[in-house]
């Protein structure tokens, strides 16, 4: 059974930082592109960032460029999201997801999802 378990969310002031982690089990982690999505109240789930199976390629939404960094450790079956210079508009539930297709942006390209972790940025 595939499981993706996120952690690291919380409450932070604007301008602060958080590091999210996602540990995967039940799948060949190094064969999957890994992504982070987020969903704010009343809004659709949106793509934030993704990283290829090897880590050689990364893909960022415009809102994340320059502030967020994705990385992965295939030996630990873990993907990370370092978020700096956080803004109130970054407040959302952040979801980790695994894509076997290797296409990073579309929600439907992802086969497995975590349960999400709440990130709240206060002004």
PDB file of C-alpha atoms in Angstrom:
ATOM      1  CA  UNK A   1       0.000   0.000   0.000  1.00  0.00           C
ATOM      2  CA  UNK A   2       1.390   3.343  -1.058  1.00  0.00           C
ATOM      3  CA  UNK A   3       1.649   6.005   1.601  1.00  0.00           C
ATOM      4  CA  UNK A   4       2.865   9.574   1.374  1.00  0.00           C
ATOM      5  CA  UNK A   5       3.148  11.292   4.739  1.00  0.00           C
ATOM      6  CA  UNK A   6       3.776  15.026   4.928  1.00  0.00           C
ATOM      7  CA  UNK A   7       5.100  16.891   7.922  1.00  0.00           C
ATOM      8  CA  UNK A   8       6.574  20.248   8.818  1.00  0.00           C
ATOM      9  CA  UNK A   9       3.587  22.510   8.414  1.00  0.00           C
ATOM     10  CA  UNK A  10       2.625  25.082  10.991  1.00  0.00           C
ATOM     11  CA  UNK A  11       2.049  28.721  11.774  1.00  0.00           C
ATOM     12  CA  UNK A  12       4.683  31.248  10.763  1.00  0.00           C
ATOM     13  CA  UNK A  13       4.853  35.001  10.417  1.00  0.00           C
ATOM     14  CA  UNK A  14       5.156  36.644   7.046  1.00  0.00           C
ATOM     15  CA  UNK A  15       8.764  36.599   5.907  1.00  0.00           C
ATOM     16  CA  UNK A  16       9.485  33.411   7.808  1.00  0.00           C
ATOM     17  CA  UNK A  17      10.447  29.950   6.618  1.00  0.00           C
ATOM     18  CA  UNK A  18       9.205  26.405   6.838  1.00  0.00           C
ATOM     19  CA  UNK A  19      10.541  23.103   5.594  1.00  0.00           C
ATOM     20  CA  UNK A  20       8.047  20.462   4.581  1.00  0.00           C
ATOM     21  CA  UNK A  21       8.951  16.802   4.298  1.00  0.00           C
ATOM     22  CA  UNK A  22       7.164  13.939   2.614  1.00  0.00           C
ATOM     23  CA  UNK A  23       8.143  10.348   3.299  1.00  0.00           C
ATOM     24  CA  UNK A  24       6.990   7.740   0.812  1.00  0.00           C
ATOM     25  CA  UNK A  25       6.481   4.026   1.288  1.00  0.00           C
ATOM     26  CA  UNK A  26       5.032   1.194  -0.745  1.00  0.00           C
ATOM     27  CA  UNK A  27       6.396   2.392  -4.082  1.00  0.00           C
ATOM     28  CA  UNK A  28       9.698   2.555  -5.919  1.00  0.00           C
ATOM     29  CA  UNK A  29      10.332   6.130  -4.909  1.00  0.00           C
ATOM     30  CA  UNK A  30      13.244   6.732  -7.267  1.00  0.00           C
ATOM     31  CA  UNK A  31      10.993   5.936 -10.249  1.00  0.00           C
ATOM     32  CA  UNK A  32       8.527   8.721  -9.528  1.00  0.00           C
ATOM     33  CA  UNK A  33       8.475  12.403 -10.215  1.00  0.00           C
ATOM     34  CA  UNK A  34       7.447  14.072  -6.957  1.00  0.00           C
ATOM     35  CA  UNK A  35       5.398  17.204  -6.655  1.00  0.00           C
ATOM     36  CA  UNK A  36       3.920  19.589  -4.151  1.00  0.00           C
ATOM     37  CA  UNK A  37       0.490  21.105  -4.584  1.00  0.00           C
ATOM     38  CA  UNK A  38      -1.492  23.386  -2.331  1.00  0.00           C
ATOM     39  CA  UNK A  39      -5.115  24.201  -1.739  1.00  0.00           C
ATOM     40  CA  UNK A  40      -6.383  27.307  -0.016  1.00  0.00           C
ATOM     41  CA  UNK A  41      -9.927  27.536   1.394  1.00  0.00           C
ATOM     42  CA  UNK A  42     -12.441  27.998  -1.384  1.00  0.00           C
ATOM     43  CA  UNK A  43      -9.844  27.548  -4.108  1.00  0.00           C
ATOM     44  CA  UNK A  44      -8.797  24.742  -6.399  1.00  0.00           C
ATOM     45  CA  UNK A  45      -5.736  22.670  -5.712  1.00  0.00           C
ATOM     46  CA  UNK A  46      -2.785  24.187  -7.572  1.00  0.00           C
ATOM     47  CA  UNK A  47       0.649  23.085  -8.642  1.00  0.00           C
ATOM     48  CA  UNK A  48       3.559  24.515  -6.658  1.00  0.00           C
ATOM     49  CA  UNK A  49       6.718  22.645  -7.571  1.00  0.00           C
ATOM     50  CA  UNK A  50       7.979  19.257  -8.769  1.00  0.00           C
ATOM     51  CA  UNK A  51      11.232  17.353  -9.088  1.00  0.00           C
ATOM     52  CA  UNK A  52      12.186  14.606 -11.493  1.00  0.00           C
ATOM     53  CA  UNK A  53      13.000  11.099 -10.331  1.00  0.00           C
ATOM     54  CA  UNK A  54      16.736  11.781 -10.381  1.00  0.00           C
ATOM     55  CA  UNK A  55      16.498  15.293  -9.000  1.00  0.00           C
ATOM     56  CA  UNK A  56      18.141  16.679 -12.109  1.00  0.00           C
ATOM     57  CA  UNK A  57      15.073  18.652 -13.189  1.00  0.00           C
ATOM     58  CA  UNK A  58      12.813  20.903 -11.168  1.00  0.00           C
ATOM     59  CA  UNK A  59       9.642  22.733 -12.122  1.00  0.00           C
ATOM     60  CA  UNK A  60       8.261  25.755 -10.292  1.00  0.00           C
ATOM     61  CA  UNK A  61       5.051  27.685 -10.412  1.00  0.00           C
ATOM     62  CA  UNK A  62       5.673  31.387 -10.844  1.00  0.00           C
ATOM     63  CA  UNK A  63       4.456  31.991  -7.292  1.00  0.00           C
ATOM     64  CA  UNK A  64       7.183  29.709  -5.938  1.00  0.00           C
ATOM     65  CA  UNK A  65      10.171  30.763  -8.010  1.00  0.00           C
ATOM     66  CA  UNK A  66      12.926  32.375  -6.012  1.00  0.00           C
ATOM     67  CA  UNK A  67      11.314  31.550  -2.666  1.00  0.00           C
ATOM     68  CA  UNK A  68      10.711  27.803  -2.602  1.00  0.00           C
ATOM     69  CA  UNK A  69      13.199  24.989  -3.202  1.00  0.00           C
ATOM     70  CA  UNK A  70      12.353  21.355  -3.784  1.00  0.00           C
ATOM     71  CA  UNK A  71      14.818  18.552  -3.201  1.00  0.00           C
ATOM     72  CA  UNK A  72      14.746  14.814  -2.718  1.00  0.00           C
ATOM     73  CA  UNK A  73      16.743  12.070  -1.063  1.00  0.00           C
ATOM     74  CA  UNK A  74      16.057   8.794  -2.825  1.00  0.00           C
ATOM     75  CA  UNK A  75      17.949   6.854  -0.183  1.00  0.00           C
ATOM     76  CA  UNK A  76      15.447   8.098   2.393  1.00  0.00           C
ATOM     77  CA  UNK A  77      12.366   8.013   0.155  1.00  0.00           C
ATOM     78  CA  UNK A  78      11.831  11.638   1.073  1.00  0.00           C
ATOM     79  CA  UNK A  79      11.067  14.843  -0.786  1.00  0.00           C
ATOM     80  CA  UNK A  80      11.477  18.249   0.819  1.00  0.00           C
ATOM     81  CA  UNK A  81      10.037  21.683   0.228  1.00  0.00           C
ATOM     82  CA  UNK A  82      11.993  24.583   1.678  1.00  0.00           C
ATOM     83  CA  UNK A  83       9.793  27.659   1.770  1.00  0.00           C
ATOM     84  CA  UNK A  84      11.354  31.055   2.452  1.00  0.00           C
ATOM     85  CA  UNK A  85       9.972  34.583   2.472  1.00  0.00           C
ATOM     86  CA  UNK A  86       6.519  33.236   3.180  1.00  0.00           C
ATOM     87  CA  UNK A  87       3.503  35.428   2.480  1.00  0.00           C
ATOM     88  CA  UNK A  88      -0.049  35.311   3.809  1.00  0.00           C
ATOM     89  CA  UNK A  89      -1.195  34.190   0.366  1.00  0.00           C
ATOM     90  CA  UNK A  90       0.907  31.029   0.799  1.00  0.00           C
ATOM     91  CA  UNK A  91      -1.549  29.885   3.452  1.00  0.00           C
ATOM     92  CA  UNK A  92      -2.973  26.548   2.339  1.00  0.00           C
ATOM     93  CA  UNK A  93      -2.928  22.826   2.865  1.00  0.00           C
ATOM     94  CA  UNK A  94       0.178  21.498   1.124  1.00  0.00           C
ATOM     95  CA  UNK A  95       0.034  18.076  -0.506  1.00  0.00           C
ATOM     96  CA  UNK A  96       2.823  15.809  -1.612  1.00  0.00           C
ATOM     97  CA  UNK A  97       2.151  13.677  -4.693  1.00  0.00           C
ATOM     98  CA  UNK A  98       3.873  11.064  -6.849  1.00  0.00           C
ATOM     99  CA  UNK A  99       3.643  10.894 -10.626  1.00  0.00           C
ATOM    100  CA  UNK A 100       4.549   7.796 -12.581  1.00  0.00           C
ATOM    101  CA  UNK A 101       4.032   9.604 -15.883  1.00  0.00           C
ATOM    102  CA  UNK A 102       6.769  12.105 -15.205  1.00  0.00           C
ATOM    103  CA  UNK A 103       4.681  15.071 -16.302  1.00  0.00           C
ATOM    104  CA  UNK A 104       4.911  17.666 -13.530  1.00  0.00           C
ATOM    105  CA  UNK A 105       2.092  20.154 -13.816  1.00  0.00           C
ATOM    106  CA  UNK A 106      -1.244  18.411 -14.163  1.00  0.00           C
ATOM    107  CA  UNK A 107      -3.102  17.141 -11.138  1.00  0.00           C
ATOM    108  CA  UNK A 108      -4.317  14.145 -13.128  1.00  0.00           C
ATOM    109  CA  UNK A 109      -0.713  13.081 -13.800  1.00  0.00           C
ATOM    110  CA  UNK A 110      -0.259  12.157 -10.160  1.00  0.00           C
ATOM    111  CA  UNK A 111      -1.048   8.643  -8.988  1.00  0.00           C
ATOM    112  CA  UNK A 112      -0.602   8.960  -5.251  1.00  0.00           C
ATOM    113  CA  UNK A 113      -1.304  11.734  -2.760  1.00  0.00           C
ATOM    114  CA  UNK A 114      -0.555  12.457   0.848  1.00  0.00           C
ATOM    115  CA  UNK A 115      -3.076  13.672   3.373  1.00  0.00           C
ATOM    116  CA  UNK A 116      -1.711  17.206   3.428  1.00  0.00           C
ATOM    117  CA  UNK A 117      -0.130  19.495   5.989  1.00  0.00           C
ATOM    118  CA  UNK A 118      -1.451  22.920   6.947  1.00  0.00           C
ATOM    119  CA  UNK A 119       0.708  25.984   6.411  1.00  0.00           C
ATOM    120  CA  UNK A 120      -0.573  29.239   7.867  1.00  0.00           C
ATOM    121  CA  UNK A 121       1.255  32.510   7.327  1.00  0.00           C
ATOM    122  CA  UNK A 122       0.186  35.415   9.483  1.00  0.00           C
ATOM    123  CA  UNK A 123       0.592  39.021   8.432  1.00  0.00           C
TER     124      UNK A 123
END
